[in-house]
Amino acid sequence: VTMAWAMSGRLGFSLMPRVESDQVQATVTLPIGSHISVSRELSQQLLDAAAQLSEQEETLTFSSTRSSLDGESLEVRLDIAPESLDAWPPSRIAQEWRDLTGDLLGAQSVRFESDFGGPGSGAALSLRLSHPNTQVLEAAAADLAERLAEYGLTDIDSGLGDGKPQLEMRLSAEGRSLGLTGSDLAQALRGPLQGATAVEQFIGRQEVSVEVRLPEQSRNSLSELYRLPVRTPDGMSVPLSRVADITLSQASSSLQRIDGRRIITVTADSESDQAINQVLATLQEEVFPTLSNTWPGLEVSMGGRQQDTADNLATLRNAMWLMLAALYALLAIPFRSYLQPLLVMAAIPFGIVGAVGGHMLMGFGLSIISLLGMLALSGVVINDALVLIDYANRKRREGMAPREAIVAAATRRLRPIMMTTLTTFLGLAPMILETSRQARFMIPMAISLGFGMLFAT
């Protein structure tokens, strides 16, 4: 029952345990080319919402507020007063701050964080989309972002940031008939727009180059651009608009490629790992097949935390099988038996059940740190069974009947085994019950060891 509960995703699983900071941060990304005044307005909106939150709640105070901004991004950070941390967890402050801030007009993406900069930080959900057609890829990313909003996720980013405006030029049919190539168009544009060296001369001992190009007003004029002369191979001069198809488009703010494929990463966040696991299961069953049917050729894969978690679990799984094989070999040699090592190792599943139950009891989700604790636990819980079977074997060699040898071993070794287990658990109890931020990273491992040993015994 315990393992079924853990496998169902209700307990939650993450790469690293979330360790909340004593600060809360809002990060806003703006479209490329945004004016600094827009950043100032959005920064002030965030600061006003933080001040309103502090005024509404008497038990919440901020020791300081800081902001940094430029034309395309801004950060606002709130330092929580130590006396407010007990009543106000940083994750709750981030949620309240998000609600009071409302919509930030002109923002490309917004992210409120209470666990930034440490293990377990970053977007809770990261999905990578790939498709040969860029337009289909962008449409699918926007569609997926809208669907994620239906599941109560926050800070959704479609990864579709607009870049700077650009002009795309392609050689027209008339240009090809005149014998022009794409390099001819580039050469015709490079001199007037970027500049060309007209004169090189020496002034004293220094060589000076004089470059010429169109005036700024002409460089920024589309009509002047269309009239730029392009020289054909036979010496004719024709305007650019006759030999090229010119269209105005928006450049991508960033390009991501994996194995040569263009990808877009859609990210979202949630207050708990349990919610993310349940949403992810629903996405795999319902949303991903729908996207694949709507956009044929679309590939959806996990990225970010999910990809790192899968990679680490694969490594840990291999380490577990290697450890079990080594344990079996080390037990089989002194016992000179193929069956008795299995009896000793039968305590390992009970330890794992106790570790999972301990996480449920203490309100912690599973993480890689928890599994490392269970891996270490596997080598510890066999000690009790090893002592019992070794003592029973000695009594058997002395001529005692099997049943009597087992009873004698249990009676003689019960007190030492119980004392060892209880003292180990009590030694781990201070770390399990610790509430400081510095200790939370190691608490899952202590829970696995302490409760696993207790239950296995």
XYZ file of C-alpha atoms in Angstrom:
457
model
C 0.000 0.000 0.000
C 2.822 2.370 0.904
C 4.700 1.721 -2.338
C 1.498 2.050 -4.389
C 0.876 5.445 -2.809
C 4.413 6.562 -3.685
C 4.195 5.249 -7.260
C 0.865 7.008 -7.828
C 2.583 10.399 -7.662
C 0.548 11.638 -4.684
C 3.650 11.783 -2.521
C 5.537 13.842 -5.082
C 9.015 13.365 -6.477
C 11.666 15.930 -7.401
C 15.315 15.946 -8.335
C 16.287 17.932 -5.239
C 14.206 18.961 -2.226
C 12.943 22.498 -2.500
C 14.786 24.669 -0.002
C 13.031 27.972 0.400
C 15.056 31.142 0.781
C 14.500 33.986 3.221
C 13.926 36.147 0.149
C 11.289 36.328 -2.552
C 12.139 37.440 -6.068
C 10.157 38.485 -9.121
C 11.880 38.288 -12.506
C 10.280 39.947 -15.521
C 11.483 39.609 -19.112
C 10.460 42.251 -21.673
C 10.515 42.109 -25.469
C 13.831 43.020 -27.070
C 13.990 46.749 -27.756
C 11.695 47.761 -24.876
C 12.330 51.232 -23.465
C 13.777 51.620 -19.988
C 10.653 53.535 -18.933
C 8.571 50.367 -19.325
C 10.926 48.542 -16.957
C 10.603 51.348 -14.419
C 6.793 51.248 -14.539
C 6.637 47.475 -14.050
C 9.243 47.622 -11.280
C 7.177 50.232 -9.455
C 4.036 48.109 -9.883
C 5.808 45.182 -8.189
C 7.118 47.379 -5.368
C 3.662 48.890 -4.791
C 2.132 45.399 -4.557
C 4.805 44.372 -2.017
C 4.112 47.489 0.061
C 0.364 46.789 -0.082
C 0.956 43.197 1.093
C 3.035 44.402 4.046
C 0.369 46.951 5.017
C -2.448 44.389 4.885
C -0.665 41.821 7.058
C 0.584 43.063 10.418
C 2.755 39.983 10.998
C 4.608 40.395 7.687
C 7.485 42.834 7.315
C 10.285 43.162 4.797
C 13.702 44.150 6.057
C 14.595 45.592 2.642
C 13.496 45.712 -0.991
C 15.819 45.847 -3.971
C 15.334 46.201 -7.694
C 17.585 46.078 -10.730
C 16.473 46.750 -14.277
C 17.460 47.503 -17.835
C 15.475 47.871 -21.018
C 14.716 44.175 -21.462
C 14.522 42.633 -17.959
C 14.073 43.518 -14.315
C 14.338 41.872 -10.908
C 12.667 42.884 -7.666
C 13.785 41.127 -4.484
C 12.148 41.253 -1.058
C 14.161 40.375 2.066
C 11.808 38.833 4.637
C 12.337 39.879 8.256
C 13.383 36.881 10.430
C 10.415 37.346 12.794
C 7.991 36.966 9.863
C 9.326 33.667 8.518
C 7.496 31.454 11.031
C 4.051 32.818 10.175
C 4.764 33.521 6.515
C 6.493 30.815 4.456
C 8.257 32.376 1.435
C 6.131 30.336 -0.988
C 2.960 31.868 0.485
C 4.441 35.369 0.225
C 5.291 34.736 -3.448
C 1.704 33.620 -4.139
C 0.152 36.613 -2.344
C 2.563 38.988 -4.075
C 1.690 37.487 -7.456
C -2.045 37.925 -6.824
C -1.704 41.561 -5.689
C 0.560 42.480 -8.605
C -1.941 41.392 -11.248
C -1.124 41.551 -14.938
C 2.129 43.236 -15.940
C 1.301 44.832 -19.286
C 4.082 44.542 -21.816
C 5.869 41.714 -19.995
C 7.008 38.758 -22.058
C 7.407 36.406 -19.081
C 6.993 36.761 -15.305
C 8.344 34.465 -12.616
C 7.909 34.691 -8.826
C 10.397 32.556 -6.870
C 10.891 31.667 -3.228
C 13.548 28.975 -3.712
C 15.879 30.627 -6.197
C 19.620 30.093 -6.196
C 19.682 26.750 -4.371
C 19.076 23.049 -5.010
C 15.618 22.376 -6.413
C 15.207 25.881 -7.823
C 14.069 26.674 -11.353
C 10.872 25.965 -13.256
C 9.031 22.914 -11.925
C 7.815 21.853 -15.399
C 9.854 22.133 -18.579
C 8.642 20.744 -21.919
C 10.620 20.771 -25.160
C 8.830 20.982 -28.506
C 10.485 20.222 -31.840
C 9.181 20.438 -35.424
C 10.832 20.995 -38.836
C 8.480 23.904 -39.601
C 9.179 26.967 -37.440
C 5.655 28.375 -37.831
C 4.071 25.077 -36.754
C 6.499 24.873 -33.825
C 5.583 28.348 -32.569
C 1.851 27.697 -32.964
C 2.153 24.411 -31.042
C 4.098 26.138 -28.236
C 1.389 28.784 -27.892
C -1.289 26.063 -27.890
C 0.522 24.092 -25.170
C 0.943 27.213 -22.997
C -2.813 27.853 -23.174
C -3.557 24.247 -22.187
C -1.165 24.437 -19.195
C -3.128 27.410 -17.855
C -6.168 25.121 -17.496
C -4.365 23.040 -14.839
C -3.766 25.840 -12.345
C -0.049 26.217 -13.086
C 1.624 29.596 -12.599
C 4.389 31.592 -14.305
C 3.731 29.927 -17.669
C 6.248 30.882 -20.357
C 5.605 29.786 -23.933
C 9.198 30.519 -24.961
C 7.970 32.696 -27.835
C 9.707 35.959 -27.046
C 9.634 38.427 -29.940
C 12.982 39.690 -31.154
C 13.854 42.803 -33.129
C 12.004 43.683 -36.359
C 13.890 42.555 -39.456
C 13.626 42.644 -43.238
C 13.800 39.337 -45.075
C 14.979 39.509 -48.700
C 14.752 36.719 -51.219
C 15.847 36.835 -54.840
C 12.812 37.292 -57.080
C 12.142 35.537 -60.388
C 13.216 38.667 -62.305
C 16.442 38.830 -60.307
C 17.277 35.225 -61.139
C 16.536 35.884 -64.829
C 19.077 38.717 -64.745
C 21.729 36.337 -63.424
C 21.882 37.669 -59.852
C 22.579 35.573 -56.753
C 21.985 36.014 -53.038
C 25.591 37.154 -52.564
C 25.018 39.917 -55.134
C 22.138 41.249 -53.001
C 24.262 41.093 -49.860
C 27.087 42.952 -51.578
C 24.696 45.644 -52.820
C 23.415 46.207 -49.260
C 26.713 45.980 -47.389
C 28.297 49.125 -48.768
C 25.382 51.586 -48.414
C 24.264 50.288 -44.998
C 27.405 49.037 -43.275
C 29.943 51.168 -45.104
C 32.748 50.688 -47.594
C 36.333 51.935 -47.596
C 36.675 54.794 -50.063
C 40.197 56.088 -49.340
C 43.228 54.824 -47.396
C 46.041 57.259 -46.789
C 48.864 58.004 -44.358
C 48.763 60.999 -42.079
C 52.225 61.123 -40.632
C 52.992 57.532 -39.606
C 49.352 56.524 -39.085
C 47.236 54.899 -41.783
C 43.733 56.355 -41.951
C 40.786 54.725 -43.729
C 37.832 56.769 -44.892
C 34.573 54.853 -45.076
C 31.380 56.070 -46.697
C 27.773 54.957 -46.311
C 24.273 56.367 -46.631
C 23.146 59.023 -44.142
C 21.260 57.703 -41.105
C 17.942 59.101 -42.364
C 18.332 57.220 -45.643
C 19.435 54.015 -43.882
C 16.234 54.075 -41.799
C 13.950 54.721 -44.786
C 12.264 51.778 -46.497
C 11.672 53.796 -49.675
C 15.395 54.555 -49.940
C 16.144 50.872 -49.356
C 13.826 49.816 -52.149
C 15.606 52.228 -54.545
C 19.123 50.992 -53.784
C 20.871 50.158 -57.071
C 21.946 46.589 -57.723
C 24.473 45.952 -60.508
C 23.774 42.938 -62.727
C 26.473 40.752 -64.347
C 26.006 42.571 -67.696
C 26.601 45.982 -66.093
C 22.986 47.155 -65.772
C 21.816 48.962 -62.596
C 18.323 48.060 -61.343
C 16.521 49.033 -58.098
C 16.514 46.474 -55.287
C 12.706 46.221 -55.259
C 12.754 44.781 -58.818
C 15.139 41.907 -58.095
C 14.204 40.990 -54.484
C 11.036 40.117 -52.569
C 11.206 42.122 -49.327
C 9.042 41.280 -46.306
C 8.972 42.689 -42.757
C 9.168 40.032 -40.004
C 10.020 39.588 -36.340
C 13.273 37.883 -35.437
C 13.330 35.250 -32.714
C 14.688 36.485 -29.390
C 16.679 33.251 -29.016
C 17.339 30.067 -30.960
C 17.649 26.716 -29.220
C 18.862 23.605 -30.981
C 19.462 20.069 -29.721
C 21.107 17.588 -32.097
C 20.595 20.102 -34.897
C 16.819 20.399 -34.326
C 15.135 23.706 -33.542
C 13.289 23.503 -30.216
C 11.106 25.741 -28.066
C 10.977 25.181 -24.309
C 7.657 25.805 -22.540
C 7.973 26.194 -18.757
C 5.542 26.486 -15.856
C 5.646 26.385 -12.069
C 3.557 25.017 -9.213
C 3.484 25.299 -5.451
C 4.002 21.555 -4.890
C 5.766 18.642 -6.568
C 2.666 16.502 -6.050
C 0.638 18.819 -8.299
C 3.357 18.799 -10.963
C 3.497 14.985 -11.023
C -0.279 14.713 -11.358
C -0.386 17.373 -14.086
C 2.452 15.663 -15.921
C 0.627 12.332 -15.850
C -2.507 14.016 -17.257
C -0.475 15.768 -19.969
C 1.076 12.491 -21.097
C -2.300 10.745 -21.257
C -4.442 13.497 -22.766
C -2.629 16.618 -23.985
C 0.462 15.219 -25.725
C -1.540 12.856 -27.996
C -3.879 15.742 -28.876
C -0.955 17.991 -29.788
C 0.590 15.262 -31.942
C -2.715 14.827 -33.809
C -3.223 18.584 -34.218
C 0.366 19.254 -35.335
C 1.663 16.168 -37.238
C 5.395 15.720 -36.872
C 5.538 17.491 -33.512
C 7.848 15.933 -30.922
C 7.330 16.600 -27.206
C 9.976 15.668 -24.656
C 10.877 16.471 -21.084
C 13.506 19.044 -20.253
C 14.840 20.829 -17.202
C 14.130 19.075 -13.914
C 12.255 16.181 -15.531
C 15.168 15.312 -17.838
C 17.718 15.648 -15.031
C 15.556 13.476 -12.783
C 15.262 10.742 -15.420
C 19.034 10.756 -16.005
C 19.810 10.597 -12.285
C 17.280 7.820 -11.688
C 18.857 5.740 -14.454
C 22.294 6.165 -12.849
C 20.915 5.386 -9.405
C 19.124 2.275 -10.700
C 22.383 0.900 -12.079
C 24.135 1.669 -8.784
C 21.389 -0.146 -6.875
C 21.731 -3.371 -8.889
C 25.509 -3.231 -8.506
C 25.166 -2.729 -4.761
C 22.723 -5.631 -4.375
C 25.025 -7.935 -6.347
C 27.992 -6.918 -4.192
C 25.975 -7.468 -0.995
C 24.865 -10.914 -2.125
C 28.435 -11.926 -2.963
C 29.810 -10.653 0.344
C 27.128 -12.566 2.265
C 27.290 -15.762 0.230
C 31.018 -16.278 0.767
C 31.028 -16.482 4.594
C 27.619 -18.213 4.800
C 28.588 -20.751 2.083
C 24.966 -20.756 1.047
C 22.908 -19.420 -1.851
C 19.688 -19.114 0.189
C 20.753 -17.488 3.441
C 21.997 -14.232 1.797
C 18.506 -13.829 0.322
C 17.001 -14.246 3.806
C 19.292 -11.503 5.106
C 18.528 -9.189 2.167
C 14.766 -9.712 2.654
C 14.973 -6.913 5.236
C 15.735 -4.335 2.500
C 12.128 -4.013 1.165
C 10.867 -3.457 4.711
C 13.403 -0.679 5.148
C 12.265 0.993 1.921
C 8.614 0.811 3.034
C 9.591 2.421 6.330
C 11.513 5.166 4.507
C 8.536 5.981 2.264
C 6.182 5.885 5.253
C 8.506 8.266 7.110
C 8.288 10.785 4.260
C 4.494 10.528 4.336
C 4.430 11.011 8.112
C 6.783 14.009 8.071
C 5.107 15.667 5.069
C 8.103 15.445 2.733
C 8.084 14.443 -0.915
C 10.599 11.988 -2.315
C 13.771 13.240 -3.978
C 17.123 11.979 -5.185
C 18.443 12.694 -1.684
C 15.744 10.362 -0.292
C 16.800 7.595 -2.681
C 20.441 8.016 -1.743
C 19.357 7.562 1.871
C 17.503 4.365 0.905
C 20.595 3.139 -0.928
C 22.662 3.628 2.225
C 19.826 2.114 4.260
C 20.065 -1.127 2.273
C 23.537 -1.715 3.611
C 22.507 -0.939 7.199
C 19.230 -2.841 7.692
C 20.820 -6.185 6.816
C 22.993 -5.984 9.938
C 20.202 -7.135 12.254
C 19.255 -10.100 10.066
C 22.928 -10.920 9.592
C 23.474 -11.078 13.372
C 20.402 -13.283 13.882
C 21.231 -15.783 11.149
C 24.894 -15.958 12.122
C 23.965 -16.715 15.760
C 21.416 -19.324 14.651
C 24.053 -20.979 12.434
C 26.442 -21.233 15.371
C 23.779 -22.896 17.492
C 23.019 -25.297 14.640
C 26.701 -26.270 14.473
C 26.541 -26.967 18.219
C 23.811 -29.528 17.516
C 20.692 -27.515 18.357
C 17.498 -28.165 16.350
C 16.563 -25.534 13.698
C 13.486 -24.204 15.519
C 15.301 -24.047 18.845
C 18.300 -22.296 17.205
C 16.030 -19.607 15.731
C 14.256 -19.052 19.062
C 17.597 -18.844 20.866
C 18.957 -16.332 18.338
C 15.865 -14.132 18.593
C 15.888 -14.254 22.375
C 19.603 -13.587 22.760
C 19.981 -10.875 20.114
C 16.654 -9.015 20.575
C 17.932 -6.504 23.141
C 21.174 -5.552 21.298
C 19.300 -5.179 18.004
C 16.573 -3.007 19.537
C 19.115 -0.875 21.403
C 21.172 -0.331 18.236
C 18.101 0.639 16.194
C 16.656 2.982 18.819
C 19.934 4.754 19.496
C 20.500 5.225 15.751
C 16.989 6.632 15.298
C 17.361 8.952 18.289
C 20.677 10.133 16.923
C 19.007 11.048 13.618
C 15.939 12.604 15.302
C 17.478 16.097 15.791
C 18.204 16.346 12.069
C 14.749 14.975 11.149
C 13.038 17.550 13.378
C 15.316 20.447 12.405
C 13.487 23.376 10.775
C 16.370 25.591 9.653
C 16.878 26.239 5.960
C 20.451 24.934 6.062
C 19.337 21.484 7.290
C 16.349 20.910 4.988
C 18.585 19.677 2.198
C 19.729 16.675 4.292
C 16.466 15.916 6.123
C 15.107 13.491 3.444
C 18.227 11.321 3.797
C 17.879 11.295 7.599
C 14.187 10.324 7.268
C 15.067 7.429 4.952
C 17.722 6.108 7.326
C 15.845 6.657 10.594
C 12.352 5.445 9.715
C 13.702 2.720 7.413
C 15.764 1.168 10.192
C 12.902 1.528 12.680
C 10.378 -0.257 10.455
C 12.766 -2.953 9.203
C 13.693 -3.891 12.773
